[in-house]
XYZ file of C-alpha atoms in Angstrom:
304
model
C 27.267 2.798 -3.882
C 24.668 5.601 -3.484
C 22.703 5.651 -0.250
C 18.972 6.343 -0.352
C 16.424 7.654 2.101
C 12.933 6.199 2.365
C 9.750 7.561 3.951
C 6.690 5.391 4.465
C 3.951 7.806 5.540
C 1.073 5.880 7.070
C -2.176 6.985 8.605
C -0.999 6.324 12.172
C 2.790 6.174 11.943
C 5.555 7.216 9.578
C 8.689 5.113 9.100
C 11.929 6.668 7.847
C 15.012 4.673 6.894
C 18.362 5.028 5.172
C 20.085 2.297 3.194
C 20.245 0.442 -0.098
C 17.923 -2.540 0.475
C 16.666 -5.140 2.961
C 20.179 -6.276 3.874
C 21.524 -2.749 4.307
C 19.393 -0.467 6.475
C 21.745 1.896 8.272
C 19.302 3.986 10.292
C 15.566 4.084 10.875
C 12.957 5.792 13.028
C 9.208 5.552 13.659
C 7.272 8.796 14.026
C 3.585 9.186 14.947
C 1.632 10.671 12.043
C 0.067 13.715 13.686
C -0.265 17.083 11.927
C 1.557 17.718 8.642
C 3.796 20.389 10.196
C 4.837 18.239 13.156
C 5.257 15.004 11.207
C 7.157 16.481 8.265
C 9.293 18.508 10.666
C 10.405 15.339 12.447
C 11.054 13.603 9.108
C 13.306 16.456 7.995
C 15.097 16.445 11.345
C 15.882 12.717 11.052
C 17.375 12.987 7.568
C 19.276 16.193 8.271
C 20.915 14.520 11.237
C 21.919 11.553 9.070
C 23.261 13.803 6.305
C 25.726 15.326 8.746
C 27.758 12.118 8.330
C 26.797 10.776 4.905
C 25.032 12.387 1.924
C 21.853 10.919 0.471
C 21.554 10.499 -3.292
C 17.757 10.867 -3.154
C 14.753 10.307 -0.896
C 11.665 8.262 -1.778
C 8.227 8.987 -0.334
C 5.599 6.255 -0.140
C 2.460 7.760 1.348
C -1.155 7.089 2.138
C -3.467 8.630 -0.388
C -5.081 9.530 -2.547
C -2.147 11.412 -4.032
C -1.312 13.165 -7.276
C 1.232 10.806 -8.814
C 1.284 12.339 -12.307
C 4.748 13.920 -12.830
C 3.267 16.296 -15.443
C 0.704 17.698 -13.005
C 1.396 21.003 -11.193
C 0.204 19.338 -7.967
C 2.415 16.236 -8.338
C 3.686 15.152 -4.955
C 0.633 16.220 -2.990
C -1.679 14.150 -0.845
C -5.097 15.085 -2.241
C -8.584 14.127 -0.990
C -7.574 12.021 1.979
C -10.135 11.730 4.788
C -7.286 11.995 7.313
C -7.923 15.278 9.168
C -5.535 18.084 8.289
C -3.689 16.240 5.514
C -5.800 16.988 2.436
C -3.783 18.794 -0.274
C -0.493 18.609 1.645
C 2.540 19.122 -0.621
C 4.633 16.514 1.150
C 7.082 15.867 -1.705
C 7.711 19.549 -2.386
C 8.390 20.332 1.273
C 10.761 17.359 1.726
C 12.623 18.248 -1.457
C 13.089 21.880 -0.492
C 14.106 21.166 3.100
C 16.595 18.384 2.332
C 17.889 19.648 -1.003
C 17.783 16.163 -2.546
C 15.837 14.653 -5.453
C 12.584 13.056 -4.319
C 10.747 10.011 -5.682
C 7.038 9.862 -4.959
C 4.177 7.358 -5.134
C 1.514 5.692 -3.021
C 2.485 3.417 -0.159
C 0.967 0.400 -1.894
C 2.723 1.078 -5.217
C 5.996 1.372 -3.336
C 5.351 -1.844 -1.413
C 4.652 -3.601 -4.708
C 7.914 -2.258 -6.097
C 9.787 -3.639 -3.079
C 8.088 -7.045 -3.335
C 9.048 -7.160 -7.023
C 12.649 -6.239 -6.299
C 13.282 -8.280 -3.157
C 10.167 -10.156 -1.996
C 7.264 -12.413 -2.917
C 7.028 -11.149 -6.515
C 10.747 -11.118 -7.228
C 11.357 -11.626 -10.920
C 7.624 -11.566 -11.749
C 6.743 -8.733 -14.098
C 2.945 -9.145 -13.943
C 1.352 -9.237 -10.489
C -1.112 -7.542 -8.155
C -0.327 -6.347 -4.635
C -3.229 -5.594 -2.295
C -2.875 -4.241 1.216
C -5.809 -4.671 3.599
C -5.514 -2.566 6.726
C -6.677 0.874 7.849
C -7.618 1.301 4.196
C -7.361 -0.951 1.170
C -4.887 -0.101 -1.548
C -3.878 -1.985 -4.648
C -1.046 -1.892 -7.138
C -0.568 -3.741 -10.390
C 2.631 -4.325 -12.313
C 2.401 -5.143 -16.015
C 5.514 -6.043 -18.009
C 7.695 -4.821 -15.168
C 6.043 -1.390 -14.898
C 3.631 -0.192 -12.208
C 0.314 0.902 -13.682
C -0.420 4.636 -13.679
C -3.076 6.247 -15.828
C -5.045 9.348 -14.951
C -3.640 8.657 -11.500
C -2.698 5.627 -9.420
C -5.111 2.646 -9.208
C -7.827 2.698 -6.537
C -8.438 -1.031 -6.175
C -9.847 -0.654 -2.691
C -12.829 1.321 -3.928
C -14.303 -1.140 -6.412
C -17.941 -2.076 -5.917
C -18.594 -5.730 -5.170
C -21.814 -7.695 -4.549
C -23.207 -6.871 -1.106
C -26.097 -8.973 0.152
C -27.639 -6.619 2.697
C -29.954 -9.326 3.957
C -26.984 -11.452 4.978
C -24.762 -8.485 5.895
C -26.755 -5.339 6.743
C -23.615 -3.288 7.535
C -23.805 -0.094 5.470
C -20.031 0.263 5.054
C -17.430 2.606 6.490
C -16.058 4.428 3.431
C -16.880 8.160 3.721
C -17.064 8.416 -0.079
C -18.724 5.174 -1.207
C -20.147 3.426 1.842
C -19.965 -0.257 0.960
C -17.101 -0.388 -1.540
C -14.470 -3.061 -0.834
C -12.643 -0.788 1.628
C -15.913 0.108 3.289
C -16.675 -3.567 3.930
C -13.395 -5.199 4.979
C -10.858 -2.564 6.055
C -9.788 -2.384 9.682
C -12.239 0.449 10.487
C -15.044 -1.499 8.782
C -14.365 -4.525 10.980
C -14.323 -2.375 14.099
C -17.554 -0.594 13.201
C -19.350 -3.818 12.272
C -18.234 -5.954 15.230
C -17.577 -3.354 17.909
C -13.910 -4.258 18.393
C -10.668 -4.125 16.457
C -10.055 -6.951 14.015
C -6.908 -8.240 15.701
C -8.937 -8.938 18.865
C -11.426 -11.194 17.076
C -10.750 -14.946 17.481
C -9.742 -16.994 14.420
C -13.121 -18.756 14.319
C -15.163 -15.529 14.468
C -17.939 -14.998 11.898
C -16.040 -11.963 10.600
C -13.395 -13.954 8.776
C -15.520 -15.981 6.309
C -17.249 -12.708 5.399
C -13.907 -10.933 4.865
C -12.668 -13.874 2.778
C -15.806 -13.767 0.639
C -15.504 -10.063 -0.125
C -11.781 -10.262 -0.840
C -12.261 -13.283 -3.098
C -14.914 -11.374 -5.067
C -12.440 -8.536 -5.535
C -9.578 -10.823 -6.542
C -11.714 -12.528 -9.171
C -12.314 -9.118 -10.744
C -8.591 -8.309 -10.724
C -7.788 -11.721 -12.189
C -10.299 -11.394 -15.023
C -9.121 -7.888 -15.946
C -5.353 -8.160 -15.470
C -4.522 -11.913 -15.439
C -1.657 -11.391 -12.967
C 0.885 -14.158 -12.526
C 0.708 -13.756 -8.738
C -1.356 -11.926 -6.123
C 0.302 -10.705 -2.925
C -1.978 -9.853 0.015
C -0.514 -7.729 2.817
C -1.631 -5.328 5.525
C -2.777 -5.723 9.095
C -5.991 -7.603 8.349
C -4.078 -10.232 6.362
C -2.042 -11.103 9.441
C -5.029 -13.340 10.132
C -3.408 -16.194 8.214
C -6.553 -18.333 8.405
C -7.898 -16.007 5.683
C -5.551 -17.305 2.994
C -7.009 -20.825 2.566
C -10.549 -19.430 2.691
C -9.778 -16.805 0.039
C -8.044 -19.324 -2.217
C -10.968 -21.744 -2.036
C -13.534 -19.026 -2.758
C -11.519 -17.636 -5.700
C -11.491 -21.092 -7.257
C -15.216 -21.546 -6.638
C -16.128 -18.114 -8.013
C -14.032 -18.607 -11.164
C -15.787 -21.931 -11.701
C -12.938 -23.411 -13.711
C -13.268 -20.768 -16.429
C -9.621 -19.651 -16.253
C -8.063 -23.055 -16.813
C -4.447 -22.491 -15.815
C -2.423 -24.533 -13.291
C -1.742 -21.501 -11.069
C -5.459 -21.156 -10.325
C -6.029 -24.851 -9.798
C -3.436 -27.081 -8.152
C -1.003 -24.140 -7.806
C -3.339 -21.781 -5.940
C -1.293 -21.923 -2.704
C 1.622 -20.334 -4.544
C -0.565 -17.904 -6.450
C -2.277 -15.992 -3.632
C 0.489 -15.385 -1.105
C 1.547 -13.142 1.807
C 4.310 -10.553 1.317
C 7.894 -11.701 1.458
C 9.071 -8.518 3.173
C 6.428 -8.346 5.885
C 5.965 -4.957 7.515
C 9.156 -3.603 5.904
C 7.692 -3.587 2.368
C 6.543 0.035 2.510
C 9.760 1.688 3.653
C 11.873 -0.579 1.427
C 9.608 0.431 -1.434
C 10.288 4.066 -0.601
C 14.017 3.356 -0.876
C 13.354 1.669 -4.230
C 11.460 4.783 -5.347
C 14.451 6.931 -4.458
C 16.708 4.728 -6.582
C 14.548 4.964 -9.710
C 15.607 7.145 -12.688
C 15.262 10.892 -12.257
C 12.351 11.029 -14.748
C 10.113 9.468 -12.088
C 11.031 11.961 -9.395
C 9.438 15.139 -8.180
C 10.430 18.049 -10.470
C 12.618 20.722 -8.929
C 10.530 23.564 -7.512
C 11.469 27.071 -6.599
C 11.885 27.841 -2.929
């Protein structure tokens, strides 16, 4: 059986692994995400060391974004307008491909996590679902008829505009591009800026959580009305606050007002809006799944 490499490039850390799936991870490492040169250099070093004993059929890269995920674009495989200092317009896929000499699959971290959840996790066997990760940023992926949505580029579900009552919540938002988009209101940095401390330090009964649940429910109602997914998976660091799930479910039902009259959104809501099945491993497992996809979805070969 071919062996795949996976890279989950996050804003603070990068996870690399080798294997074929959740029950077969043969090596892994966590690397701080610092400068592109240092981080990519350590990634290459890890995989080169592994390849001394066993070849890799391909490597998948699941990265923070935005990215150029259009295989027909000359800048496919690049991180584009990220606010992360030093990383804008980094050709991460091209460098990894040249240095390792292997085919490279490439997509956003959230699209890859959705792919992993579909293959092995909470959306296994479900061809129409939404995956949303709520953490340092907010990213979303949607699968329709078994295929991840890509259009002009990958979806940007974290940057939708939702109702913001500034009288009740005067926080201006943390997004450097849009201020009070969804990410600007409920991401980890937004919580820290609004409340003066990191979200994981806030107690379960803090006023932050009903507000987060309200904003996320507003977003989910929009996704439901547009895409009608069969399941919604909510992951990321903020969603480790499990008291959010019942609040979000109740508000989604209230906001829909009975209009979408299907069992999943009524008595089945607990099984409709769910946490990931793969936990924190979804991203790197998704990268391995990217590596295993057909060659048409991989980074085109580039001259050295």
